[in-house]
CSV table of C-alpha atoms in Angstrom, one decimal:
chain,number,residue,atom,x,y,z
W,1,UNK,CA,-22.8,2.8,12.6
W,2,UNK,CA,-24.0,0.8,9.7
W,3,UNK,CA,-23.5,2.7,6.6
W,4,UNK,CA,-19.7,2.7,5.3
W,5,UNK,CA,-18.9,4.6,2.1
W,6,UNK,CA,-15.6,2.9,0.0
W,7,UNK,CA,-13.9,4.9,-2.6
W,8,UNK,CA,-11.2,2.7,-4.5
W,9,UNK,CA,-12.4,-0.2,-5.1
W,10,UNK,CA,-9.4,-2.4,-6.7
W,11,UNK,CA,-6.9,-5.4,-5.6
W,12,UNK,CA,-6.4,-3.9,-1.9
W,13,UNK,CA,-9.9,-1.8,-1.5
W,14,UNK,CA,-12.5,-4.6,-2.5
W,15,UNK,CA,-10.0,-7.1,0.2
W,16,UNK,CA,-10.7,-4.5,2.8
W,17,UNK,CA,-14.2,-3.6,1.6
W,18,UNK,CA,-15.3,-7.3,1.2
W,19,UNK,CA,-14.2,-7.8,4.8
W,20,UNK,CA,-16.4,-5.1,6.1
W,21,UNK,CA,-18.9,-6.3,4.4
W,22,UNK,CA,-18.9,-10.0,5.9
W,23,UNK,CA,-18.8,-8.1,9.2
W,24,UNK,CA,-22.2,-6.7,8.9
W,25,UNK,CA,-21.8,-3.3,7.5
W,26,UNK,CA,-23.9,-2.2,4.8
W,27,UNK,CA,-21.3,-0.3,2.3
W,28,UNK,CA,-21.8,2.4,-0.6
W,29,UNK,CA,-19.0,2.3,-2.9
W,30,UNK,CA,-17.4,4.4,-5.8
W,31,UNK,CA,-14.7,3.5,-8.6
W,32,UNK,CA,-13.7,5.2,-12.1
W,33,UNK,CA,-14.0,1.7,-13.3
W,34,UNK,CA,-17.6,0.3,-12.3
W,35,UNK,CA,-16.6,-3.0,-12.9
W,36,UNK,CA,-13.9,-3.3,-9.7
W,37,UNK,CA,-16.6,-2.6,-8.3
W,38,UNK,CA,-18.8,-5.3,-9.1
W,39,UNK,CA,-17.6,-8.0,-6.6
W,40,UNK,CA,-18.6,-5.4,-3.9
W,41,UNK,CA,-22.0,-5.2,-5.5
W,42,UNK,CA,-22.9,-8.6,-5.7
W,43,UNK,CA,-22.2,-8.5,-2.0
W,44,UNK,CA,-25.1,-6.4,-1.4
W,45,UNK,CA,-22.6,-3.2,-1.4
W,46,UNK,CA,-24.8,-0.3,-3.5
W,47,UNK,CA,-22.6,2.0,-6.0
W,48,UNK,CA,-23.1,5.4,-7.2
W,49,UNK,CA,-21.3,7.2,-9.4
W,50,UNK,CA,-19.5,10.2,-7.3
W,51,UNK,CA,-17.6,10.8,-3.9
W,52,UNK,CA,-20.3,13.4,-2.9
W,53,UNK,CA,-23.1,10.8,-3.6
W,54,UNK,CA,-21.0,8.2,-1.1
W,55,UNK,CA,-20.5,10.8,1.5
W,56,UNK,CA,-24.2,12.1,1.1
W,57,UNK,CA,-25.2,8.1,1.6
W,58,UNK,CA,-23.0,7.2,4.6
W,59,UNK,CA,-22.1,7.9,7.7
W,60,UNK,CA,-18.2,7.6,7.5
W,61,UNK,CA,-15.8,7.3,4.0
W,62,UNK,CA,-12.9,5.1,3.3
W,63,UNK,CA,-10.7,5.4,0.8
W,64,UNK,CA,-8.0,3.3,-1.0
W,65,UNK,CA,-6.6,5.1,-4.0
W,66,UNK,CA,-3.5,5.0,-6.7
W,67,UNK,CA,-2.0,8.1,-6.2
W,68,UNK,CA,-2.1,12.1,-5.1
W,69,UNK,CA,-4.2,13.1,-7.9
W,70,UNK,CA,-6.9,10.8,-7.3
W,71,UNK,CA,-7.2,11.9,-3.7
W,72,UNK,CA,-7.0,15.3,-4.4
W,73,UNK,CA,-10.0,14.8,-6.7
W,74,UNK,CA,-11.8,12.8,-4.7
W,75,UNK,CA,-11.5,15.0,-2.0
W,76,UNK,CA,-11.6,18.5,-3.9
W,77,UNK,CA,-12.8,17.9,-7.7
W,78,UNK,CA,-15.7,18.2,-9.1
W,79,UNK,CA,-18.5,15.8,-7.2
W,80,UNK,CA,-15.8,15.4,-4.5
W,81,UNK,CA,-15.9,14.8,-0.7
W,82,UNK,CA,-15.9,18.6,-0.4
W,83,UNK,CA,-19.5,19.0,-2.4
W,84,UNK,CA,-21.6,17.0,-0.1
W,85,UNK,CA,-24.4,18.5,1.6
W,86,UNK,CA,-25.4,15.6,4.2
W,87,UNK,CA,-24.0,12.5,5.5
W,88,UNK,CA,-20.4,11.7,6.4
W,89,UNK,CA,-17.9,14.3,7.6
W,90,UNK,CA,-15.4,12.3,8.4
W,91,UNK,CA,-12.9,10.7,5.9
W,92,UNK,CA,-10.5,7.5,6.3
W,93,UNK,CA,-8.0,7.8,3.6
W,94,UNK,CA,-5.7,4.4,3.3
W,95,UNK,CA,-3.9,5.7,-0.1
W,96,UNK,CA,0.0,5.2,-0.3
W,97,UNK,CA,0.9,8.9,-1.1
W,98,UNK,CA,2.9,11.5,0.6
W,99,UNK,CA,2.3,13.4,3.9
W,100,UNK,CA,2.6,17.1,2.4
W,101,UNK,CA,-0.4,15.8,0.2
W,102,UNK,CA,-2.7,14.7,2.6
W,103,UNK,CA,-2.1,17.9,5.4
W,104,UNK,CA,-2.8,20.2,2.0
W,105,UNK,CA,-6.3,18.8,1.2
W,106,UNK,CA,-7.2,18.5,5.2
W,107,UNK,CA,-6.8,22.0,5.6
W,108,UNK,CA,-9.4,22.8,2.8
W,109,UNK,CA,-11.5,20.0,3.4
W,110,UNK,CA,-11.6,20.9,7.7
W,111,UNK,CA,-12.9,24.3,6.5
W,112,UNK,CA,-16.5,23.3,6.0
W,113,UNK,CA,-16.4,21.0,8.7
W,114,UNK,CA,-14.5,17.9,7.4
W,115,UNK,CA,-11.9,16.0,9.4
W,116,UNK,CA,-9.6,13.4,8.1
W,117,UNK,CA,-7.7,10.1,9.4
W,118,UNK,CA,-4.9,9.9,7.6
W,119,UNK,CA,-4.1,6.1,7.7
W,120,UNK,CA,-1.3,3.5,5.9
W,121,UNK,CA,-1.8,-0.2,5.2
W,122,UNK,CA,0.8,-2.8,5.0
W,123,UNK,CA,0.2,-5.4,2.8
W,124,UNK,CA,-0.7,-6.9,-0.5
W,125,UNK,CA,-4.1,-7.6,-2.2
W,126,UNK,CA,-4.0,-11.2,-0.4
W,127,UNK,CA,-3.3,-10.1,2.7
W,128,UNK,CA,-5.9,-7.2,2.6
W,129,UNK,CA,-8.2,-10.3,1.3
W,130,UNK,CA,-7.5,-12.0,4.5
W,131,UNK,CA,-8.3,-9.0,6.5
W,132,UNK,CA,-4.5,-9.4,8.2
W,133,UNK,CA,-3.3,-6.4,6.7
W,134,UNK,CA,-1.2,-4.0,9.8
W,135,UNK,CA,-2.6,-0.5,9.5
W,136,UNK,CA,-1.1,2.8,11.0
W,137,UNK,CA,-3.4,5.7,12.0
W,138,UNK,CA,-2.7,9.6,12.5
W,139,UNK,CA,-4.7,12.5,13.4
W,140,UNK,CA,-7.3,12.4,16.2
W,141,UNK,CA,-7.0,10.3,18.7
W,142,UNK,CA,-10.2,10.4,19.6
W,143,UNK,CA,-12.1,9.4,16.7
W,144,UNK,CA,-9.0,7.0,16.0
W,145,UNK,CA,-10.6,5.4,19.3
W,146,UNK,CA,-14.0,5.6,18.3
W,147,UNK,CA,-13.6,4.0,14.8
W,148,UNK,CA,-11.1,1.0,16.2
W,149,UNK,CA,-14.4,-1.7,15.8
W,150,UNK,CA,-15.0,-0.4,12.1
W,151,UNK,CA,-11.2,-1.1,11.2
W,152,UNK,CA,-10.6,-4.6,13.5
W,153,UNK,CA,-12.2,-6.4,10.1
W,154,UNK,CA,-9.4,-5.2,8.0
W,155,UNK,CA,-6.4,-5.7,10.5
W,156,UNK,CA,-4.4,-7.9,12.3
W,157,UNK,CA,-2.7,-5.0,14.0
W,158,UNK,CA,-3.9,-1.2,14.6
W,159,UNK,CA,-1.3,1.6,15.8
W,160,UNK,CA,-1.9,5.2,16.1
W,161,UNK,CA,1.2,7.0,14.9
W,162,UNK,CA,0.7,10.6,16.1
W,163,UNK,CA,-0.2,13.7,14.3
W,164,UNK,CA,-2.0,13.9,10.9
W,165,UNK,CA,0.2,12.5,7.9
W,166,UNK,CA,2.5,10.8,9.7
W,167,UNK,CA,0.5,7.2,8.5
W,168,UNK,CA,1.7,8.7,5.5
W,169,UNK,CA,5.3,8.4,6.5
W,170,UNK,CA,4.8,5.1,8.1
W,171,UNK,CA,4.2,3.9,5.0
W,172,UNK,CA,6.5,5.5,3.0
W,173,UNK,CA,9.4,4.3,5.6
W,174,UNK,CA,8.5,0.4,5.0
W,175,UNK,CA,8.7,0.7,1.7
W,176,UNK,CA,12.0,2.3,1.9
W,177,UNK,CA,13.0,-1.0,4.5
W,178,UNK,CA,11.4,-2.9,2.1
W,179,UNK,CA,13.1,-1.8,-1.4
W,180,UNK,CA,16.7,-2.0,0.2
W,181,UNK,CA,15.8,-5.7,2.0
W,182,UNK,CA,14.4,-7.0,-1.3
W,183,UNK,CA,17.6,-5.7,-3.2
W,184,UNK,CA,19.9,-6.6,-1.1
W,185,UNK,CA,19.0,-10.1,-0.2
W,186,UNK,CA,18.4,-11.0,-3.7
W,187,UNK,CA,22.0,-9.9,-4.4
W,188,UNK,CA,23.4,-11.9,-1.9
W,189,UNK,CA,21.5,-15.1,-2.9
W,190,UNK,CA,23.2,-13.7,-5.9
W,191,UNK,CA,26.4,-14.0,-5.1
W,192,UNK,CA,25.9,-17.4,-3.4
W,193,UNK,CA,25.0,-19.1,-6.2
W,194,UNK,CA,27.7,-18.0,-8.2
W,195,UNK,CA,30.3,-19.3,-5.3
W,196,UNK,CA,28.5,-22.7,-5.7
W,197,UNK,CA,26.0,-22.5,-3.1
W,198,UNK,CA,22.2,-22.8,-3.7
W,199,UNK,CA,19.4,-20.9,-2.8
W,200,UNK,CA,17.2,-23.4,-1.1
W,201,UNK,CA,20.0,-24.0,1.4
W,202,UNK,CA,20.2,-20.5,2.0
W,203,UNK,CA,16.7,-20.8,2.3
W,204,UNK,CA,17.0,-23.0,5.4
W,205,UNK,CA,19.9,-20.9,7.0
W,206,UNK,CA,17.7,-18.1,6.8
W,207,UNK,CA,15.1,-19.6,8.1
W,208,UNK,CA,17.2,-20.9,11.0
W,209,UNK,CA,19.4,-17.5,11.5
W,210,UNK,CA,19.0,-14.4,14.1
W,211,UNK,CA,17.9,-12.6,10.5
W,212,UNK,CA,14.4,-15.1,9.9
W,213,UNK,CA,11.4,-12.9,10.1
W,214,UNK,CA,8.2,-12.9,8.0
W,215,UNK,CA,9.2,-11.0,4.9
W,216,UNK,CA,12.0,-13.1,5.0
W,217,UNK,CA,10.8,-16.3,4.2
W,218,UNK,CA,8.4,-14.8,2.0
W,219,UNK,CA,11.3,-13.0,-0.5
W,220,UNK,CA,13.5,-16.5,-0.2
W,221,UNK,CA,10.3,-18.6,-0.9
W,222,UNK,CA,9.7,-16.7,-4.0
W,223,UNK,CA,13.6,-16.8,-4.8
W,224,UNK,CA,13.5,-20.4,-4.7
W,225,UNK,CA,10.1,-21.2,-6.5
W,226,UNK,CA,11.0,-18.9,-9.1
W,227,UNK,CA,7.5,-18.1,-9.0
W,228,UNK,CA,7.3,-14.1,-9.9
W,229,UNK,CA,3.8,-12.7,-9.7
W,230,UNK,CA,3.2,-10.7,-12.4
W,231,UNK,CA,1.7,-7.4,-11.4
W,232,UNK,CA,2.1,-3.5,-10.8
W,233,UNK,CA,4.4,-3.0,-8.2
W,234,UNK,CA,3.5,0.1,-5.5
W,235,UNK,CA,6.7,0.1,-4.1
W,236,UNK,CA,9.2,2.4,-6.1
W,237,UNK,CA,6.2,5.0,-5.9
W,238,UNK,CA,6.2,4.7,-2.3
W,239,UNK,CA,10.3,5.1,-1.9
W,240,UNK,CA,9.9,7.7,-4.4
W,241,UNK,CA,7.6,9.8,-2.0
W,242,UNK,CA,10.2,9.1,0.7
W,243,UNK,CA,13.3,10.5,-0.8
W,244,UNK,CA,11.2,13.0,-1.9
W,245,UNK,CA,10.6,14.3,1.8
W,246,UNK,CA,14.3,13.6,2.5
W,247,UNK,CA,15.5,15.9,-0.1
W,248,UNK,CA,13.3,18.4,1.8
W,249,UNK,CA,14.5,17.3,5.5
W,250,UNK,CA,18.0,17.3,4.2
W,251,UNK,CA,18.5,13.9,5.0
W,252,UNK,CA,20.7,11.6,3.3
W,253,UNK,CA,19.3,8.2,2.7
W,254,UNK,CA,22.6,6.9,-0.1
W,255,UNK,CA,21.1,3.2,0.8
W,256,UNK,CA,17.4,3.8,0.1
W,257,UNK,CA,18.6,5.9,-3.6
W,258,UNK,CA,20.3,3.0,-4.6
W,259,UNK,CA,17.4,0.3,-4.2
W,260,UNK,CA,15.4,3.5,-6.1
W,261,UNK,CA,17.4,3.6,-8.4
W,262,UNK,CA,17.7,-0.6,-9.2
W,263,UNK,CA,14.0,-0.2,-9.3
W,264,UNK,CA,14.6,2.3,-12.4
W,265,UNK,CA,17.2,0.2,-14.0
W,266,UNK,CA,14.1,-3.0,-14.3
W,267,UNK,CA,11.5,-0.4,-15.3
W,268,UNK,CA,14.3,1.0,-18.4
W,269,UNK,CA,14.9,-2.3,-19.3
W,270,UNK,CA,11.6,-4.3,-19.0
W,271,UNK,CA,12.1,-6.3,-16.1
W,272,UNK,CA,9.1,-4.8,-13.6
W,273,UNK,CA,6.3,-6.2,-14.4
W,274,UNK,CA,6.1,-7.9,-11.3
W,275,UNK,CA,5.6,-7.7,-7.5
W,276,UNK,CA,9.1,-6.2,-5.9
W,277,UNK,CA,10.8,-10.0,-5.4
W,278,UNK,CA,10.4,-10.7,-9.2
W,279,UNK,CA,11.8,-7.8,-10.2
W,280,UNK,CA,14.7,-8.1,-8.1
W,281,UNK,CA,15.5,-11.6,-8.9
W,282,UNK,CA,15.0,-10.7,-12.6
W,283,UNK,CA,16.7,-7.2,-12.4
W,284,UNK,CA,20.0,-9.8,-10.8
W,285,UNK,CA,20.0,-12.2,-13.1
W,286,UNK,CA,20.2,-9.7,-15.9
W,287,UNK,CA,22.9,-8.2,-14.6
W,288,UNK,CA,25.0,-11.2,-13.7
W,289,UNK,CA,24.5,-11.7,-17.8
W,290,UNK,CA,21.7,-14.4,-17.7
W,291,UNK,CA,19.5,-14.6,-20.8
W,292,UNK,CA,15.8,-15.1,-20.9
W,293,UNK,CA,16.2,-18.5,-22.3
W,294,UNK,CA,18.6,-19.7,-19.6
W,295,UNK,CA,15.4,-19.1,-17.0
């Protein structure tokens, strides 16, 4: 295989793309806005303006999109996956949405012959970049086998995670880890400081405690540069979609609604324009009462 067809082509789908690229696959690729699209093209990658016209051009689609209405379209709307008449029939969606979402649009799509890998990515745009990202896969086994080369320049780990949508899950459940680990670390370090302890030295007991791990040293890093990057965060979507499903499962998740719900508080008041450590650290020091100008 030769010929991949990328749908999404912003901060995590031109990492992955670009990386499939520099490993010899030729790649059509799709975006609603061209010009995400434009490192891809000067790679070589060839864009056309529709998920049928990538499906019709390609022998396999990937996907990496914002949210359930754009893979809905993508698969179902008008020049969608669903109105090809050649090419690929299979369809590798990487999106951060829920389960229910992606079972729904498999079950129309497997009806004229489709068949979807449901897949989750964890990560951010520079891991996905540095093709390290860990990705979770669910649905067929079999073609999860056959496709394993095609996703080894993305990954620095590949898991099959059982039946169709449960990638979905995957993903949603790190988040969920995530948003209360973020929160809860940050108020701690809170805390700390207020009792006269700073946080580079809880830095280095961290680092040097039964509780060090990657993300980790990568929330107290940030806590202690100070350095918030300033972009979109995914992750209250992704919780969101988890308490969603636990409403529905009846099962209580009073830790997970809380970190939700801090998330909220620093969208209300202005404080989330930033990956999920800034807002934390900013979403703390506004409520321990310190004022922009102190920062």
């Amino acid at each position: 295989m030769k010929t991949i067809g990328f749908i999404g082509t912003g901060g995590m789908g031109s990492g992955m793309a670009t990386n499939l690229i520099k490993s010899g696959y030729q790649l059509v690729v799709n975006d609603l806005n061209r010009d995400q699209a434009k490192v891809l093209e000067d790679q070589g990658a060839k864009f056309v303006n529709t998920p049928r016209e990538v499906a019709e051009n390609s022998e396999l689609v990937l996907s990496m999109l914002p949210n359930n209405d754009a893979v809905k379209t993508v698969g179902l709307g008008d020049g969608g996956l669903s109105e090809a008449g050649s090419g690929a029939k299979v369809w590798i969606d990487f999106s951060s949405i829920d389960k229910a979402t992606i079972v729904s649009i498999n079950s129309n799509l497997e009806k004229i012959g489709w068949t979807i890998i449901d897949a989750g990515a964890g990560g951010v745009e520079e891991v996905a970049a540095a093709g390290d990202l860990a990705l979770w896969i669910s649905g067929s086994e079999a073609l999860f086998e056959e496709y394993q080369e095609i996703l080894k320049p993305m990954a620095k780990s590949i898991l099959h995670v059982g039946e169709l949508g449960n990638a979905k899950l995957v993903k949603n459940a790190m988040a969920m880890f995530a948003a209360v680990q973020h929160m809860s670390l940050v108020e701690i370090c809170s805390w700390l400081k207020k009792g006269g302890l700073d946080e580079a030295t809880f830095q280095t007991i961290m680092t040097n405690s039964q509780q060090d791990s990657v993300a980790t040293r990568r929330i107290m890093e940030t806590v202690v540069s100070g350095n918030y990057k300033p972009r979109k965060s995914w992750m209250p979507k992704d919780v969101g979609f988890g308490l969603d499903m636990a409403r529905e499962m009846e099962v209580p998740m009073p830790f997970v609604g809380l970190a939700y719900q801090m998330f909220a508080i620093a969208q209300a008041t202005g404080k989330d324009g930033y990956e999920a450590t800034g807002i934390a650290c900013n979403l703390y020091d506004l409520i321990n009462g310190k004022r922009d100008e102190d920062n």
